[in-house]
Short mmCIF file of C-alpha atoms in Angstrom, two decimals:
data_model
loop_
_atom_site.label_atom_id
_atom_site.label_comp_id
_atom_site.label_asym_id
_atom_site.label_seq_id
_atom_site.Cartn_x
_atom_site.Cartn_y
_atom_site.Cartn_z
CA MET A 1 -8.83 -27.47 -26.09
CA ASN A 2 -9.36 -24.02 -27.52
CA SER A 3 -6.55 -21.65 -28.21
CA SER A 4 -7.34 -19.32 -25.24
CA PRO A 5 -4.35 -18.75 -22.78
CA ASP A 6 -5.99 -20.16 -20.04
CA PRO A 7 -6.27 -23.45 -20.80
CA THR A 8 -9.41 -23.91 -18.06
CA ALA A 9 -11.48 -21.80 -20.37
CA ALA A 10 -11.78 -25.02 -22.40
CA LEU A 11 -13.26 -27.15 -20.10
CA LEU A 12 -16.22 -24.23 -19.01
CA ASP A 13 -16.84 -24.33 -22.39
CA ALA A 14 -17.01 -27.91 -22.98
CA VAL A 15 -19.53 -27.64 -19.52
CA THR A 16 -21.00 -25.04 -20.73
CA LEU A 17 -22.28 -25.93 -24.03
CA THR A 18 -23.70 -29.00 -22.98
CA ALA A 19 -25.41 -27.78 -20.17
CA ARG A 20 -26.81 -25.35 -22.53
CA ARG A 21 -27.78 -28.18 -25.13
CA LEU A 22 -29.56 -29.90 -22.18
CA ALA A 23 -31.51 -27.19 -21.12
CA GLY A 24 -32.29 -26.21 -24.86
CA ASP A 25 -31.30 -22.33 -23.03
CA ASP A 26 -28.02 -20.54 -24.43
CA GLU A 27 -27.84 -18.05 -21.30
CA VAL A 28 -27.06 -20.91 -18.96
CA SER A 29 -23.74 -20.37 -17.20
CA PRO A 30 -22.80 -23.08 -14.69
CA ALA A 31 -19.56 -22.06 -12.45
CA LEU A 32 -15.81 -24.40 -12.46
CA HIS A 33 -14.51 -24.76 -9.48
CA PRO A 34 -11.19 -26.29 -8.96
CA SER A 35 -11.63 -29.25 -6.07
CA PRO A 36 -10.87 -29.07 -2.57
CA ARG A 37 -9.29 -32.44 -2.49
CA PRO A 38 -7.50 -34.18 -4.88
CA GLU A 39 -9.68 -37.12 -4.34
CA MET A 40 -12.46 -35.16 -6.36
CA GLY A 41 -10.36 -34.68 -8.86
CA ASP A 42 -8.91 -31.10 -10.63
CA TYR A 43 -12.34 -29.39 -11.45
CA SER A 44 -15.68 -29.15 -10.29
CA THR A 45 -18.87 -28.05 -11.86
CA ASN A 46 -22.43 -27.14 -10.23
CA ALA A 47 -24.18 -27.34 -13.83
CA ALA A 48 -26.59 -30.10 -13.05
CA MET A 49 -28.06 -28.49 -9.88
CA MET A 50 -28.58 -24.95 -12.04
CA LEU A 51 -30.55 -27.55 -14.07
CA ALA A 52 -32.88 -29.10 -11.92
CA LYS A 53 -35.76 -26.49 -11.37
CA PRO A 54 -35.98 -25.49 -15.30
CA LEU A 55 -35.82 -29.13 -16.05
CA GLY A 56 -38.36 -30.48 -13.16
CA ARG A 57 -35.20 -33.35 -12.87
CA ALA A 58 -33.31 -34.72 -10.05
CA PRO A 59 -29.87 -33.37 -10.41
CA ARG A 60 -27.80 -36.47 -9.77
CA GLU A 61 -30.31 -37.52 -12.74
CA ILE A 62 -29.25 -34.92 -14.53
CA ALA A 63 -25.58 -34.63 -13.43
CA ALA A 64 -25.46 -38.75 -14.96
CA GLU A 65 -26.50 -37.35 -18.14
CA LEU A 66 -24.49 -34.43 -18.12
CA ALA A 67 -21.14 -36.42 -17.24
CA ILE A 68 -21.61 -38.45 -20.18
CA ALA A 69 -21.71 -35.82 -22.37
CA ILE A 70 -18.85 -33.54 -20.91
CA GLU A 71 -16.90 -36.95 -21.56
CA ALA A 72 -17.50 -36.92 -24.93
CA GLU A 73 -17.25 -33.09 -25.70
CA LEU A 74 -13.38 -33.07 -24.09
CA GLY A 75 -12.40 -36.61 -25.09
CA PRO A 76 -8.80 -37.86 -24.39
CA VAL A 77 -7.82 -34.77 -22.32
CA LEU A 78 -10.94 -35.86 -20.12
CA GLU A 79 -9.87 -39.58 -17.92
CA LYS A 80 -13.04 -39.49 -15.71
CA THR A 81 -15.99 -37.70 -14.43
CA GLU A 82 -17.87 -38.66 -11.12
CA ILE A 83 -20.94 -37.33 -9.21
CA ALA A 84 -20.99 -36.40 -5.46
CA GLY A 85 -23.52 -35.06 -3.09
CA PRO A 86 -26.85 -33.44 -4.46
CA GLY A 87 -25.34 -33.54 -7.84
CA PHE A 88 -21.86 -31.78 -8.52
CA ILE A 89 -19.77 -33.18 -11.26
CA ASN A 90 -16.17 -33.77 -10.35
CA LEU A 91 -13.90 -33.70 -13.73
CA PHE A 92 -10.61 -35.64 -13.30
CA LEU A 93 -8.18 -34.49 -15.99
CA GLY A 94 -6.21 -36.43 -17.98
CA ASP A 95 -2.35 -36.57 -18.91
CA ALA A 96 -3.55 -35.04 -22.53
CA TRP A 97 -4.69 -32.08 -20.96
CA TYR A 98 -1.32 -31.10 -19.16
CA ARG A 99 0.54 -32.00 -22.32
CA GLU A 100 -1.73 -29.73 -24.15
CA ALA A 101 -2.17 -26.51 -21.70
CA THR A 102 1.49 -26.51 -20.96
CA SER A 103 2.40 -27.00 -24.88
CA LEU A 104 -0.27 -24.05 -24.94
CA MET A 105 1.50 -21.96 -22.56
CA ALA A 106 4.62 -21.78 -23.95
CA ALA A 107 3.48 -20.96 -27.45
CA THR A 108 1.52 -18.18 -26.41
CA GLY A 109 3.67 -17.20 -23.51
CA ALA A 110 0.82 -16.99 -20.77
CA ALA A 111 0.83 -19.08 -18.02
CA GLY A 112 -2.80 -19.94 -18.06
CA VAL A 113 -3.59 -15.82 -17.27
CA PRO A 114 -5.50 -13.74 -19.54
CA PRO A 115 -4.38 -10.33 -20.58
CA VAL A 116 -5.74 -7.48 -19.39
CA GLU A 117 -7.74 -5.36 -22.15
CA ASP A 118 -6.59 -1.84 -21.37
CA PRO A 119 -2.73 -2.71 -20.56
CA GLU A 120 -0.99 -0.06 -18.26
CA ARG A 121 2.43 1.12 -18.01
CA ILE A 122 2.95 0.67 -14.20
CA ILE A 123 6.19 1.46 -12.18
CA VAL A 124 6.52 -1.24 -9.07
CA GLU A 125 9.23 0.42 -6.35
CA PHE A 126 10.07 -2.10 -3.67
CA VAL A 127 12.39 -2.96 -1.57
CA SER A 128 14.06 0.53 -1.42
CA ALA A 129 15.86 -0.12 2.19
CA ASN A 130 18.62 2.43 3.25
CA PRO A 131 22.10 2.02 1.33
CA THR A 132 23.89 2.08 4.35
CA GLY A 133 24.45 -1.71 5.05
CA PRO A 134 23.59 -5.19 3.10
CA LEU A 135 20.03 -5.62 2.60
CA THR A 136 18.66 -8.13 5.51
CA ALA A 137 16.34 -10.59 5.78
CA ALA A 138 13.55 -8.06 6.27
CA SER A 139 14.31 -7.41 2.53
CA GLY A 140 13.66 -10.75 1.58
CA ARG A 141 10.30 -9.91 1.85
CA HIS A 142 10.03 -7.72 0.39
CA ALA A 143 11.69 -8.22 -2.56
CA ALA A 144 9.76 -11.92 -2.87
CA TYR A 145 6.40 -9.94 -2.70
CA GLY A 146 7.58 -7.00 -5.44
CA ASP A 147 9.32 -9.08 -7.71
CA SER A 148 5.92 -11.24 -7.73
CA LEU A 149 3.82 -8.71 -8.52
CA SER A 150 5.38 -7.38 -11.21
CA ARG A 151 5.88 -10.39 -12.85
CA LEU A 152 1.94 -11.21 -12.44
CA LEU A 153 1.19 -7.57 -13.49
CA LYS A 154 3.62 -8.29 -16.38
CA ALA A 155 2.08 -11.62 -17.55
CA THR A 156 -1.68 -10.14 -18.03
CA GLY A 157 -0.37 -7.79 -20.64
CA ASN A 158 1.41 -4.69 -19.01
CA ARG A 159 4.36 -2.93 -19.19
CA ILE A 160 6.12 -3.31 -16.04
CA THR A 161 9.08 -1.35 -14.78
CA THR A 162 10.89 -2.63 -11.73
CA GLU A 163 12.54 0.61 -9.11
CA TYR A 164 14.66 1.16 -6.29
CA TYR A 165 14.46 4.01 -4.53
CA VAL A 166 17.61 4.71 -3.15
CA ASN A 167 17.77 7.62 -0.19
CA ASP A 168 21.44 8.18 -0.85
CA GLY A 169 20.01 12.10 -0.03
CA GLY A 170 19.54 12.37 3.50
CA THR A 171 21.63 12.45 7.40
CA GLN A 172 21.69 8.69 7.69
CA VAL A 173 24.49 8.39 4.54
CA GLN A 174 26.52 11.31 6.15
CA ASN A 175 26.26 9.49 9.14
CA PHE A 176 27.41 6.36 7.09
CA ALA A 177 30.11 8.12 5.64
CA ALA A 178 31.55 9.53 9.00
CA SER A 179 31.24 5.73 10.14
CA ILE A 180 33.63 4.78 7.56
CA ALA A 181 36.29 7.53 7.66
CA ALA A 182 36.29 7.07 11.95
CA ARG A 183 37.18 3.01 11.57
CA MET A 184 39.40 4.55 8.63
CA ASN A 185 41.32 6.46 10.91
CA GLY A 186 41.34 3.46 13.66
CA GLU A 187 38.22 5.35 16.40
CA GLU A 188 34.83 4.38 16.57
CA PRO A 189 32.19 5.11 14.63
CA PRO A 190 30.34 8.44 16.18
CA LYS A 191 27.50 8.13 18.30
CA ASP A 192 24.11 7.87 15.14
CA GLY A 193 27.33 5.81 12.81
CA TYR A 194 26.88 2.67 12.10
CA LYS A 195 29.21 -0.31 13.85
CA GLY A 196 28.56 -3.00 11.63
CA THR A 197 31.96 -5.21 10.53
CA TYR A 198 30.84 -4.47 7.07
CA VAL A 199 31.86 -1.01 7.69
CA ASN A 200 35.72 -2.36 8.84
CA GLU A 201 35.44 -3.80 5.37
CA LEU A 202 34.57 -0.87 3.57
CA ALA A 203 37.03 1.55 5.68
CA GLU A 204 40.03 -1.11 4.28
CA ARG A 205 38.91 -1.16 0.65
CA ALA A 206 38.62 2.46 0.95
CA LYS A 207 42.15 3.02 1.65
CA ALA A 208 43.13 0.25 0.02
CA GLU A 209 41.71 2.43 -3.08
CA GLY A 210 43.33 5.97 -1.74
CA HIS A 211 40.59 7.80 -0.14
CA ASP A 212 40.74 10.63 1.40
CA PRO A 213 39.34 10.24 5.22
CA ALA A 214 38.47 13.73 5.81
CA ASP A 215 36.53 14.00 1.98
CA LEU A 216 33.23 12.68 3.75
CA GLU A 217 31.41 13.93 0.30
CA LYS A 218 33.43 11.91 -1.79
CA LEU A 219 33.55 8.54 0.93
CA ALA A 220 29.51 8.93 0.78
CA LEU A 221 29.06 8.47 -2.71
CA THR A 222 31.85 6.07 -2.85
CA GLY A 223 29.78 3.65 0.02
CA VAL A 224 26.57 4.28 -1.09
CA ALA A 225 27.91 3.11 -4.44
CA TRP A 226 29.10 0.21 -3.52
CA MET A 227 26.43 -0.38 -1.36
CA VAL A 228 24.46 -0.26 -3.99
CA GLU A 229 26.65 -3.36 -5.80
CA GLY A 230 26.45 -5.38 -3.41
CA ILE A 231 22.46 -4.74 -2.69
CA ARG A 232 22.09 -5.54 -6.72
CA GLY A 233 24.29 -8.84 -6.32
CA SER A 234 22.36 -9.79 -3.20
CA LEU A 235 18.82 -9.10 -5.35
CA GLY A 236 20.24 -11.42 -7.75
CA ASN A 237 20.78 -14.05 -5.79
CA PHE A 238 17.84 -13.90 -4.24
CA GLY A 239 16.29 -14.73 -7.96
CA VAL A 240 14.82 -10.93 -8.15
CA GLY A 241 16.44 -8.64 -10.99
CA MET A 242 16.00 -4.34 -10.46
CA ASP A 243 15.04 -2.55 -13.30
CA ASP A 244 16.46 0.90 -12.23
CA PHE A 245 17.98 2.21 -9.43
CA PHE A 246 16.65 5.83 -8.85
CA SER A 247 19.12 8.29 -6.84
CA GLU A 248 17.37 10.62 -4.39
CA ARG A 249 20.31 12.88 -4.95
CA SER A 250 19.15 13.47 -8.69
CA LEU A 251 16.10 15.02 -7.33
CA TYR A 252 18.51 17.85 -6.50
CA GLU A 253 20.63 17.74 -8.90
CA ASP A 254 17.93 17.74 -11.69
CA ASN A 255 15.60 20.23 -9.66
CA LEU A 256 13.26 17.94 -9.30
CA VAL A 257 12.17 19.13 -6.31
CA ASP A 258 11.27 22.62 -7.46
CA ARG A 259 9.84 21.64 -10.41
CA GLY A 260 7.22 19.58 -8.66
CA ILE A 261 6.59 21.92 -6.16
CA GLU A 262 5.85 24.48 -8.48
CA ARG A 263 4.00 22.11 -10.78
CA MET A 264 1.13 21.81 -7.68
CA ARG A 265 1.93 25.41 -6.65
CA GLU A 266 0.28 26.21 -10.66
CA ALA A 267 -2.72 24.03 -9.87
CA GLY A 268 -3.23 26.21 -6.50
CA HIS A 269 -2.35 23.43 -3.88
CA VAL A 270 0.55 24.89 -2.09
CA PHE A 271 1.01 27.44 0.34
CA ASP A 272 3.42 29.01 2.10
CA GLU A 273 3.15 29.69 6.03
CA ASP A 274 5.15 30.20 8.64
CA GLY A 275 8.66 30.76 6.56
CA ALA A 276 7.77 27.20 5.40
CA VAL A 277 6.07 25.51 2.30
CA TRP A 278 3.00 23.97 2.65
CA LEU A 279 0.40 21.06 0.55
CA ARG A 280 -2.85 21.52 0.43
CA THR A 281 -3.35 17.82 1.27
CA THR A 282 -6.81 18.07 3.05
CA ASP A 283 -8.45 19.18 0.22
CA PHE A 284 -7.83 16.00 -1.13
CA GLY A 285 -9.20 14.02 2.79
CA ASP A 286 -6.12 14.45 4.39
CA ASP A 287 -5.96 14.95 7.88
CA LYS A 288 -4.13 18.05 8.08
CA ASP A 289 -1.79 19.95 5.81
CA ARG A 290 1.82 18.89 5.02
CA VAL A 291 5.07 20.76 5.10
CA LEU A 292 7.19 20.21 1.88
CA ILE A 293 10.28 22.71 2.72
CA ARG A 294 10.98 23.47 6.14
CA SER A 295 11.00 27.20 7.34
CA SER A 296 15.33 26.54 7.63
CA GLY A 297 15.01 25.56 3.78
CA GLU A 298 15.11 21.87 4.40
CA VAL A 299 12.85 19.98 2.26
CA THR A 300 10.93 17.14 4.43
CA TYR A 301 11.07 13.59 3.02
CA PHE A 302 7.33 13.87 2.26
CA GLY A 303 8.46 16.65 0.06
CA ALA A 304 11.15 14.64 -1.96
CA ASP A 305 9.32 12.03 -1.71
CA VAL A 306 6.36 14.07 -3.86
CA ALA A 307 8.97 15.17 -6.06
CA TYR A 308 9.73 11.34 -6.97
CA HIS A 309 6.60 10.89 -7.48
CA VAL A 310 6.69 13.82 -10.18
CA ASP A 311 9.08 11.86 -11.63
CA LYS A 312 7.44 8.65 -12.09
CA ILE A 313 4.64 10.81 -13.04
CA GLU A 314 6.34 12.44 -16.20
CA ARG A 315 8.47 9.50 -17.03
CA GLY A 316 4.53 8.32 -18.36
CA ASN A 317 3.57 5.72 -16.12
CA ASP A 318 0.09 5.11 -16.12
CA ARG A 319 0.06 3.24 -12.40
CA LEU A 320 2.35 3.89 -9.22
CA VAL A 321 2.83 1.14 -7.16
CA ASP A 322 4.86 1.67 -3.67
CA VAL A 323 5.19 -1.63 -1.85
CA LEU A 324 6.42 0.21 1.79
CA GLY A 325 7.02 -1.66 5.23
CA ALA A 326 4.39 -1.20 8.37
CA ASP A 327 5.81 1.56 9.71
CA HIS A 328 4.99 3.55 6.59
CA HIS A 329 0.69 3.28 6.70
CA GLY A 330 0.07 6.09 8.29
CA TYR A 331 1.94 7.79 4.75
CA VAL A 332 -0.17 6.80 2.42
CA ALA A 333 -3.32 8.79 2.76
CA ARG A 334 -0.77 11.95 2.47
CA MET A 335 1.08 10.65 -1.09
CA ALA A 336 -2.21 9.92 -2.25
CA ALA A 337 -3.90 13.45 -1.21
CA ALA A 338 -0.52 14.64 -3.16
CA MET A 339 -1.55 12.36 -6.45
CA GLU A 340 -4.52 13.68 -6.56
CA ALA A 341 -3.15 17.26 -6.13
CA LEU A 342 -0.68 16.44 -9.05
CA GLU A 343 -3.23 14.66 -11.72
CA GLY A 344 -6.25 14.56 -10.72
CA GLY A 345 -6.02 10.80 -10.52
CA LYS A 346 -5.07 10.48 -13.95
CA ALA A 347 -2.56 8.97 -12.52
CA GLU A 348 -2.84 5.97 -10.21
CA PHE A 349 -1.34 5.70 -6.95
CA GLU A 350 -1.11 2.10 -5.22
CA ALA A 351 0.30 1.36 -1.81
CA GLN A 352 1.06 -2.03 -0.78
CA ILE A 353 1.66 -2.37 2.80
CA MET A 354 4.38 -5.92 4.49
CA GLN A 355 4.06 -6.32 7.77
CA LEU A 356 7.67 -6.65 9.36
CA ILE A 357 9.25 -9.35 10.37
CA HIS A 358 10.57 -10.90 13.11
CA LEU A 359 14.07 -13.08 14.04
CA VAL A 360 13.76 -15.29 17.16
CA GLU A 361 17.24 -16.60 19.23
CA GLY A 362 17.52 -17.96 22.67
CA GLY A 363 13.40 -17.98 22.66
CA GLN A 364 13.06 -13.99 22.67
CA ARG A 365 12.13 -11.72 19.89
CA THR A 366 15.48 -9.70 18.64
CA LYS A 367 15.39 -6.65 16.12
CA MET A 368 17.74 -6.07 14.02
CA SER A 369 19.69 -2.61 13.27
CA LYS A 370 22.13 -1.72 10.73
CA ARG A 371 23.25 0.59 13.30
CA ALA A 372 24.03 -1.90 15.94
CA GLY A 373 25.58 -4.06 13.45
CA ASP A 374 23.32 -6.30 14.39
CA ILE A 375 21.56 -8.09 11.58
CA VAL A 376 21.10 -11.22 9.47
CA THR A 377 21.80 -10.34 6.06
CA LEU A 378 19.80 -11.40 2.51
CA ASP A 379 22.82 -13.23 1.63
CA GLU A 380 22.82 -15.63 4.57
CA LEU A 381 19.64 -16.90 4.54
#
């Protein structure tokens, strides 16, 4: 077996070499594919059928000759060969092949994945569920996909950072804090608050630690910190390790929003109209221009997210991968336009859309809601 980090390369090399010897042609390049069923071996090649016309011989006749040559070339790593159909050669691998393949992968640290020619620095953001409650079962799919994608990208030689975006700067967090405060006072959460039993537990913890229910700002910070602590633990239990948790609040505290908008303004892509600040995303294929800062001075969700992606770029990433829910499908074009406005395509943006999951109870589809307290947590799974 050769020293390639891809153990199947030795099989293809042997098939190609024997085919070229028989044909007397160094340009012959037969295919090698995994067999569709175990009884058909591990791999199959069409080499004999490729040589039938140039050699003027029947494919099965050529296959018989090639099979003997392939067995001699590969030796004990091949258990046997069989000729099938019009002239396919099925290869049955022996235990020696698996032992050598396992040793090779252990030595190289590559699970049969060839490295990319030009490794990139890639940041993969996934899960990023609001920190107003524990991770739900819906986040499990995002976690599994994002983690698997990150591992594959890393296995091919790229430098990977995994990141969770903590939405701790919006009204939902304010409602979350108000819900904790209400429970601390023995009251029902507000109309737009959160009613889960976990809120009661947070309220008890807050009282035990001496927090003031009137200090909603501190309750918000503390409640989010407790939730992020739990989220990190849930992901760890699920086998997913997140490199970083990025706080939305830091976008404002570190002036990243203003900096990102100014960067695009200097490039000529930002304009002011009706008291609001706009990004001219139509210049880059979007169906309409987008508001970054409303006339009230409030930064839009899109404006904050653009600033977040500016920060990703400034950290030196070549590719930004976002794993998003199906409800973000219409969001992709505008963010891609913003990235083009920012970098002119120098930093690639890629969105992976995950479909929603539905739980069934009593034969009926149910909908999870953190606000209503009707959830199935990832830990429960």
